[in-house]
Short mmCIF file of C-alpha atoms and ligand atoms in Angstrom, two decimals:
data_model
loop_
_atom_site.label_atom_id
_atom_site.label_comp_id
_atom_site.label_asym_id
_atom_site.label_seq_id
_atom_site.Cartn_x
_atom_site.Cartn_y
_atom_site.Cartn_z
CA UNK A 1 83.87 104.60 99.45
CA UNK A 2 87.22 104.88 98.67
CA UNK A 3 89.19 105.92 101.74
CA UNK A 4 91.32 108.95 102.21
CA UNK A 5 94.68 108.91 102.78
CA UNK A 6 96.95 106.81 104.83
CA UNK A 7 96.48 108.16 108.44
CA UNK A 8 98.62 110.77 109.70
CA UNK A 9 98.75 112.56 106.40
CA UNK A 10 97.40 115.65 106.43
CA UNK A 11 98.28 117.15 103.85
CA UNK A 12 96.22 119.73 101.55
CA UNK A 13 93.39 117.73 99.68
CA UNK A 14 92.98 115.51 101.37
CA UNK A 15 89.40 114.91 103.21
CA UNK A 16 87.84 117.19 100.70
CA UNK A 17 83.97 115.83 101.39
CA UNK A 18 85.05 115.24 105.44
CA UNK A 19 85.44 117.61 107.66
CA UNK A 20 84.40 118.80 110.71
CA UNK A 21 80.52 119.72 110.33
CA UNK A 22 79.55 121.25 114.61
CA UNK A 23 81.97 121.67 117.61
CA UNK A 24 80.94 122.14 120.98
CA UNK A 25 82.19 122.48 124.42
CA UNK A 26 80.78 122.05 127.29
CA UNK A 27 81.52 121.52 131.58
CA UNK A 28 79.84 119.17 133.12
CA UNK A 29 81.65 119.13 137.68
CA UNK A 30 85.42 118.54 136.96
CA UNK A 31 84.82 117.23 133.18
CA UNK A 32 85.37 119.40 130.04
CA UNK A 33 84.69 118.29 126.59
CA UNK A 34 84.99 118.76 123.31
CA UNK A 35 82.48 116.88 121.16
CA UNK A 36 83.20 117.22 116.71
CA UNK A 37 80.91 115.99 114.46
CA UNK A 38 83.16 114.35 112.03
CA UNK A 39 81.60 113.59 108.40
CA UNK A 40 83.62 111.49 106.24
CA UNK A 41 87.26 109.70 107.52
CA UNK A 42 88.46 113.10 108.89
CA UNK A 43 91.97 112.05 110.00
CA UNK A 44 93.44 113.64 112.96
CA UNK A 45 96.09 114.32 115.45
CA UNK A 46 96.03 115.45 119.42
CA UNK A 47 99.37 116.70 120.95
CA UNK A 48 99.91 118.91 124.52
CA UNK A 49 101.93 121.98 124.31
CA UNK A 50 103.59 122.88 127.25
CA UNK A 51 103.97 127.12 127.28
CA UNK A 52 100.85 128.56 127.28
CA UNK A 53 99.50 125.38 128.37
CA UNK A 54 97.21 123.97 125.66
CA UNK A 55 96.09 120.74 123.54
CA UNK A 56 96.56 121.10 119.69
CA UNK A 57 94.70 118.97 117.50
CA UNK A 58 95.21 119.20 113.64
CA UNK A 59 93.25 118.04 110.91
CA UNK A 60 93.34 118.17 107.33
CA UNK A 61 93.43 121.67 105.43
CA UNK A 62 89.11 122.63 104.68
CA UNK A 63 87.83 119.70 107.06
CA UNK A 64 86.94 122.16 109.75
CA UNK A 65 83.46 124.19 108.95
CA UNK A 66 82.36 125.64 112.74
CA UNK A 67 83.39 128.76 113.78
CA UNK A 68 86.51 130.10 113.65
CA UNK A 69 86.35 130.89 117.48
CA UNK A 70 84.27 129.23 120.11
CA UNK A 71 84.19 130.29 123.91
CA UNK A 72 85.48 128.39 126.58
CA UNK A 73 84.38 126.26 129.41
CA UNK A 74 85.98 125.05 131.97
CA UNK A 75 89.01 124.18 132.09
CA UNK A 76 89.55 125.31 128.36
CA UNK A 77 90.21 129.31 127.99
CA UNK A 78 89.06 129.19 124.89
CA UNK A 79 89.42 127.82 121.13
CA UNK A 80 91.33 128.69 118.37
CA UNK A 81 91.31 127.99 114.32
CA UNK A 82 94.13 128.47 112.04
CA UNK A 83 96.09 127.66 109.48
CA UNK A 84 99.52 125.84 109.52
CA UNK A 85 101.66 124.71 106.61
CA UNK A 86 99.68 120.83 107.12
CA UNK A 87 96.38 121.63 107.42
CA UNK A 88 94.07 123.51 109.99
CA UNK A 89 95.00 123.65 114.12
CA UNK A 90 92.35 124.04 116.87
CA UNK A 91 94.29 124.55 119.61
CA UNK A 92 92.29 124.79 122.79
CA UNK A 93 93.96 126.85 125.78
CA UNK A 94 94.17 125.71 129.15
CA UNK A 95 93.35 127.46 132.13
CA UNK A 96 96.69 125.16 133.48
CA UNK A 97 97.81 121.45 133.69
CA UNK A 98 95.33 118.48 132.26
CA UNK A 99 95.28 115.09 133.29
CA UNK A 100 95.82 113.17 129.87
CA UNK A 101 92.71 113.81 127.84
CA UNK A 102 90.14 111.07 127.14
CA UNK A 103 89.33 110.45 123.69
CA UNK A 104 87.37 108.38 122.30
CA UNK A 105 86.37 108.41 118.74
CA UNK A 106 83.11 106.17 117.29
CA UNK A 107 80.04 106.89 114.27
CA UNK A 108 81.96 109.53 113.66
CA UNK A 109 81.61 111.83 116.71
CA UNK A 110 85.15 113.01 118.28
CA UNK A 111 84.56 113.74 122.47
CA UNK A 112 87.58 114.96 124.29
CA UNK A 113 87.20 114.54 128.31
CA UNK A 114 89.46 116.29 129.92
CA UNK A 115 90.15 117.36 133.67
CA UNK A 116 92.38 119.36 135.95
CA UNK A 117 96.26 117.48 136.33
CA UNK A 118 99.24 117.89 137.63
CA UNK A 119 102.15 120.21 136.35
CA UNK A 120 104.67 117.93 135.45
CA UNK A 121 102.88 114.84 134.42
CA UNK A 122 101.09 117.64 131.36
CA UNK A 123 104.95 118.53 130.97
CA UNK A 124 106.09 115.08 129.84
CA UNK A 125 102.38 114.35 127.91
CA UNK A 126 103.64 118.33 125.94
CA UNK A 127 107.34 116.78 125.80
CA UNK A 128 105.90 113.06 124.21
CA UNK A 129 104.14 114.62 121.09
CA UNK A 130 101.35 113.27 119.79
CA UNK A 131 98.66 111.53 122.28
CA UNK A 132 96.04 110.56 120.55
CA UNK A 133 95.09 110.27 116.04
CA UNK A 134 92.70 108.48 114.25
CA UNK A 135 92.52 105.28 113.23
CA UNK A 136 94.57 103.57 110.63
CA UNK A 137 92.91 102.81 107.48
CA UNK A 138 93.15 98.97 106.64
CA UNK A 139 96.41 98.13 104.86
CA UNK A 140 95.01 95.39 103.13
CA UNK A 141 93.08 98.31 100.78
CA UNK A 142 95.62 100.14 100.31
CA UNK A 143 97.57 97.40 98.94
CA UNK A 144 95.04 96.83 95.93
CA UNK A 145 94.34 100.01 94.65
CA UNK A 146 96.03 101.10 91.40
CA UNK A 147 99.94 101.72 90.84
CA UNK A 148 101.19 105.52 89.75
CA UNK A 149 105.11 105.38 88.91
CA UNK A 150 106.35 108.92 89.12
CA UNK A 151 109.63 109.81 87.04
CA UNK A 152 111.40 113.05 88.01
CA UNK A 153 114.02 113.11 84.81
CA UNK A 154 117.61 113.18 85.21
CA UNK A 155 119.36 113.44 88.66
CA UNK A 156 122.64 112.82 89.70
CA UNK A 157 125.90 113.54 87.35
CA UNK A 158 123.47 114.56 85.34
CA UNK A 159 121.79 118.08 85.40
CA UNK A 160 119.37 117.77 82.97
CA UNK A 161 118.34 121.68 81.39
CA UNK A 162 120.01 124.66 82.98
CA UNK A 163 118.20 127.49 83.43
CA UNK A 164 119.09 131.09 82.00
CA UNK A 165 119.42 131.99 85.72
CA UNK A 166 121.15 128.63 86.31
CA UNK A 167 118.43 126.77 87.94
CA UNK A 168 118.13 122.20 86.81
CA UNK A 169 115.93 120.94 85.37
CA UNK A 170 116.38 117.55 88.33
CA UNK A 171 115.47 119.57 90.93
CA UNK A 172 112.60 121.56 89.51
CA UNK A 173 112.13 117.62 88.15
CA UNK A 174 112.26 115.93 91.61
CA UNK A 175 110.51 119.16 93.78
CA UNK A 176 107.02 118.85 91.33
CA UNK A 177 107.26 114.85 91.93
CA UNK A 178 107.42 114.77 95.50
CA UNK A 179 104.79 117.46 95.26
CA UNK A 180 102.77 114.58 93.39
CA UNK A 181 102.69 112.41 95.25
CA UNK A 182 102.02 113.71 98.39
CA UNK A 183 98.97 115.03 96.82
CA UNK A 184 97.96 111.62 94.96
CA UNK A 185 98.40 110.21 98.66
CA UNK A 186 96.77 112.57 100.31
CA UNK A 187 93.48 111.68 97.68
CA UNK A 188 94.26 107.85 98.56
CA UNK A 189 92.75 106.83 95.46
CA UNK A 190 96.26 105.30 94.38
CA UNK A 191 99.66 104.34 95.37
CA UNK A 192 102.80 106.33 94.34
CA UNK A 193 106.31 105.49 93.69
CA UNK A 194 109.47 107.32 92.42
CA UNK A 195 111.55 106.37 90.16
CA UNK A 196 114.12 107.96 92.40
CA UNK A 197 113.18 110.33 95.42
CA UNK A 198 116.83 111.87 95.31
CA UNK A 199 119.32 113.16 93.70
CA UNK A 200 120.79 110.36 91.98
CA UNK A 201 121.39 109.19 88.21
CA UNK A 202 119.42 106.11 87.09
CA UNK A 203 119.12 104.33 83.88
CA UNK A 204 116.76 104.87 81.76
CA UNK A 205 115.48 102.14 80.44
CA UNK A 206 116.32 100.99 85.13
CA UNK A 207 113.45 103.85 84.85
CA UNK A 208 111.64 101.85 82.93
CA UNK A 209 112.11 98.21 84.49
CA UNK A 210 110.92 99.89 87.63
CA UNK A 211 106.78 100.80 86.36
CA UNK A 212 107.46 97.20 84.87
CA UNK A 213 108.03 95.21 87.70
CA UNK A 214 105.85 96.55 89.62
CA UNK A 215 102.72 96.73 87.32
CA UNK A 216 102.53 100.29 87.43
CA UNK A 217 98.64 100.90 86.51
CA UNK A 218 100.61 104.22 84.29
CA UNK A 219 104.05 106.00 83.87
CA UNK A 220 104.06 109.94 84.47
CA UNK A 221 107.55 111.22 83.53
CA UNK A 222 108.07 114.29 84.60
CA UNK A 223 110.38 116.98 82.78
CA UNK A 224 111.40 120.19 82.25
CA UNK A 225 112.50 122.26 78.41
CA UNK A 226 115.21 124.38 76.96
CA UNK A 227 115.40 125.92 74.05
CA UNK A 228 118.48 127.31 71.89
CA UNK A 229 119.65 130.35 72.28
CA UNK A 230 118.24 131.79 69.53
CA UNK A 231 114.33 130.38 69.59
CA UNK A 232 115.22 131.00 73.65
CA UNK A 233 112.93 133.73 74.38
CA UNK A 234 110.06 132.75 72.69
CA UNK A 235 109.64 128.59 73.34
CA UNK A 236 107.47 128.94 76.64
CA UNK A 237 104.95 126.53 78.04
CA UNK A 238 103.93 122.90 79.10
CA UNK A 239 103.32 120.13 76.74
CA UNK A 240 102.83 116.09 76.75
CA UNK A 241 105.25 113.38 75.10
CA UNK A 242 104.04 110.47 74.19
CA UNK A 243 105.49 107.53 72.45
CA UNK A 244 105.96 107.79 68.74
CA UNK A 245 103.74 104.82 66.44
CA UNK A 246 106.82 104.32 64.40
CA UNK A 247 109.17 104.13 66.90
CA UNK A 248 106.64 102.22 69.16
CA UNK A 249 106.38 100.24 66.07
CA UNK A 250 109.82 98.95 65.20
CA UNK A 251 110.36 98.63 69.46
CA UNK A 252 107.51 95.71 69.44
CA UNK A 253 109.24 94.27 65.77
CA UNK A 254 112.53 94.41 67.58
CA UNK A 255 111.10 92.48 70.60
CA UNK A 256 108.79 90.05 68.56
CA UNK A 257 112.10 89.01 66.92
CA UNK A 258 114.16 87.87 69.92
CA UNK A 259 113.78 84.58 70.08
CA UNK A 260 113.72 84.98 74.24
CA UNK A 261 110.83 86.56 73.83
CA UNK A 262 109.01 85.67 77.39
CA UNK A 263 112.43 86.14 78.76
CA UNK A 264 112.69 90.13 77.82
CA UNK A 265 109.08 91.42 78.28
CA UNK A 266 110.46 90.30 81.94
CA UNK A 267 106.88 89.69 83.71
CA UNK A 268 104.42 89.00 80.92
CA UNK A 269 102.73 86.22 80.93
CA UNK A 270 102.69 85.14 77.85
CA UNK A 271 101.20 81.72 76.54
CA UNK A 272 103.18 79.06 74.16
CA UNK A 273 101.55 79.30 71.41
CA UNK A 274 104.27 79.73 68.16
CA UNK A 275 106.04 82.33 67.42
CA UNK A 276 103.49 84.46 64.29
CA UNK A 277 101.03 84.61 67.50
CA UNK A 278 102.92 85.52 69.66
CA UNK A 279 103.92 88.35 67.97
CA UNK A 280 100.18 89.86 67.23
CA UNK A 281 99.37 89.02 70.82
CA UNK A 282 102.26 91.43 71.54
CA UNK A 283 101.17 93.61 68.81
CA UNK A 284 97.73 93.70 70.35
CA UNK A 285 98.85 94.62 73.78
CA UNK A 286 101.53 96.69 72.77
CA UNK A 287 97.78 98.52 70.88
CA UNK A 288 96.20 98.66 74.06
CA UNK A 289 99.21 100.61 76.05
CA UNK A 290 99.83 102.79 72.99
CA UNK A 291 95.39 104.17 73.42
CA UNK A 292 95.91 103.84 77.43
CA UNK A 293 99.28 106.52 76.76
CA UNK A 294 96.92 108.74 74.20
CA UNK A 295 94.12 109.25 76.59
CA UNK A 296 96.48 110.01 79.55
CA UNK A 297 98.49 113.00 77.50
CA UNK A 298 95.12 114.02 76.91
CA UNK A 299 93.60 114.88 80.33
CA UNK A 300 97.74 116.22 81.26
CA UNK A 301 97.04 118.31 78.13
CA UNK A 302 93.85 119.16 79.40
CA UNK A 303 94.28 120.02 82.98
CA UNK A 304 97.52 121.55 82.86
CA UNK A 305 96.27 124.06 79.66
CA UNK A 306 93.66 125.62 83.22
CA UNK A 307 96.91 126.40 84.66
CA UNK A 308 100.27 127.01 82.72
CA UNK A 309 101.04 128.56 79.41
CA UNK A 310 101.58 125.42 76.91
CA UNK A 311 103.63 125.06 73.99
CA UNK A 312 101.89 125.19 70.41
CA UNK A 313 100.25 121.33 69.35
CA UNK A 314 101.19 121.02 73.52
CA UNK A 315 100.95 116.58 72.97
CA UNK A 316 103.71 115.45 70.69
CA UNK A 317 105.64 112.22 69.87
CA UNK A 318 108.57 110.76 70.01
CA UNK A 319 110.86 108.24 70.31
CA UNK A 320 112.42 108.77 74.51
CA UNK A 321 113.00 105.19 76.07
CA UNK A 322 111.29 105.90 79.21
CA UNK A 323 107.70 105.57 77.52
CA UNK A 324 109.05 102.40 75.97
CA UNK A 325 107.66 99.86 78.14
CA UNK A 326 104.48 98.42 76.35
CA UNK A 327 102.46 97.29 79.03
CA UNK A 328 102.66 100.85 80.95
CA UNK A 329 100.39 103.37 79.10
CA UNK A 330 103.21 106.25 79.77
CA UNK A 331 103.42 109.54 78.96
CA UNK A 332 106.40 112.24 79.59
CA UNK A 333 105.68 116.19 80.65
CA UNK A 334 107.53 118.61 80.05
CA UNK A 335 106.56 121.32 82.64
CA UNK A 336 107.54 124.62 81.06
CA UNK A 337 110.85 125.78 79.34
CA UNK A 338 113.74 126.35 81.94
CA UNK A 339 115.54 128.26 78.68
CA UNK A 340 112.45 131.11 78.87
CA UNK A 341 112.74 133.48 81.97
CA UNK A 342 109.04 133.72 83.26
CA UNK A 343 109.11 129.30 82.98
CA UNK A 344 112.32 129.27 84.93
CA UNK A 345 110.53 132.19 87.52
CA UNK A 346 107.07 130.44 87.52
CA UNK A 347 109.13 127.00 87.22
CA UNK A 348 111.09 127.56 91.29
CA UNK A 349 107.85 128.68 92.66
CA UNK A 350 106.79 125.81 95.42
CA UNK A 351 103.06 127.86 94.90
CA UNK A 352 103.16 127.07 90.89
CA UNK A 353 104.39 123.39 90.79
CA UNK A 354 101.32 122.88 93.72
CA UNK A 355 99.49 124.16 91.71
CA UNK A 356 100.65 121.98 88.25
CA UNK A 357 100.70 118.71 90.92
CA UNK A 358 97.17 119.63 90.90
CA UNK A 359 96.60 119.84 87.47
CA UNK A 360 97.97 116.22 87.05
CA UNK A 361 96.60 114.86 90.14
CA UNK A 362 93.11 115.68 87.60
CA UNK A 363 94.57 113.89 85.55
CA UNK A 364 96.24 111.21 87.03
CA UNK A 365 92.58 110.68 88.33
CA UNK A 366 90.39 110.99 85.05
CA UNK A 367 92.59 108.27 84.28
CA UNK A 368 92.35 105.79 87.16
CA UNK A 369 88.47 106.58 86.42
CA UNK A 370 88.05 105.45 82.91
CA UNK A 371 90.33 102.32 83.82
CA UNK A 372 88.59 101.31 86.61
CA UNK A 373 85.60 101.22 84.86
CA UNK A 374 86.89 99.12 81.92
CA UNK A 375 87.73 96.72 84.48
CA UNK A 376 84.29 96.68 85.95
CA UNK A 377 82.56 96.11 82.41
CA UNK A 378 84.53 93.50 82.11
CA UNK A 379 86.68 94.14 79.16
CA UNK A 380 89.69 91.62 79.38
CA UNK A 381 92.88 92.38 78.91
CA UNK A 382 94.11 92.46 75.59
CA UNK A 383 91.29 93.05 74.09
CA UNK A 384 91.73 96.92 73.60
CA UNK A 385 90.03 99.50 75.08
CA UNK A 386 88.36 102.32 73.24
ZN1 ZN B 401 114.54 116.38 80.47
#
């Protein structure tokens, strides 16, 4: 089974299949026991609250499948379920301070044993923050996941397009990239890197190098469009770009002519063969990368089409520098037109950006699933995927 995101990630979208199937609250003498049946790897986090005295158990959004309230027992007055910004929260209101809870987590069962305790010790517990949390997933598993590089367009002294109401493209692209990273990591099927995580200027070539140096599985550049004033009222909707055929051929040709090809291709392990063979190998690799980019773009168009207005001929081709890595499939998505008032307003809303990010998650997952299949059936690198 594929692992969930790192523990402590209680973001929405995590553990859609995993959840809490049942909950019981029982009393035996001085001990009150909360038992939760966990299906799958549900990440959880336990903390104490001083006033009113309570225990807080945080779960991913949607993980809770029990009733929204449970009657109290022993030192628990009541159990309430609520939604917070980070997910679902179980609040166990207590009759008074308790001793440090005994937490047992095994065989899909999470048990909290509670006993009354001293006030000062409970206050310290509440001040300490997190009391206990689900076990961290193994580091190795995470390291072997494919790497997705997200490239928030522009930044720093380069604001990108500026909307009719002053929205800077660089802010929208960064906000979407952060949201997309969060959602992808919560789903746990890939690792995610950003070419920039702050408002800084990064040259285009450097953005491509990040993806190549880390042998990324794919590169997704995130932008928002702008149309000239005369068509600002008309042009709207999202579109996706891949590298144009002629542009990439020209690049391949130019690169192939370089005498220091291996060095220019940085990190490519090219066999020592005659230059003409090398040129063929290079062109095969470029072809495979192009096929991957095209597939990625088709998936992005299909996913976005359900969520937002699309520009006619949504899949376009052009010679964007950030799409020119010969060995990393890449696409550039324009999420809408900042020059169009409705698009600008929508892109300014976190909820709209979250929906766009969710659509992009779908596309990325679709791409990676197919890629994994291909490598499972033993498609040799360079053999060219259909
Ligand atoms: Zn842009």
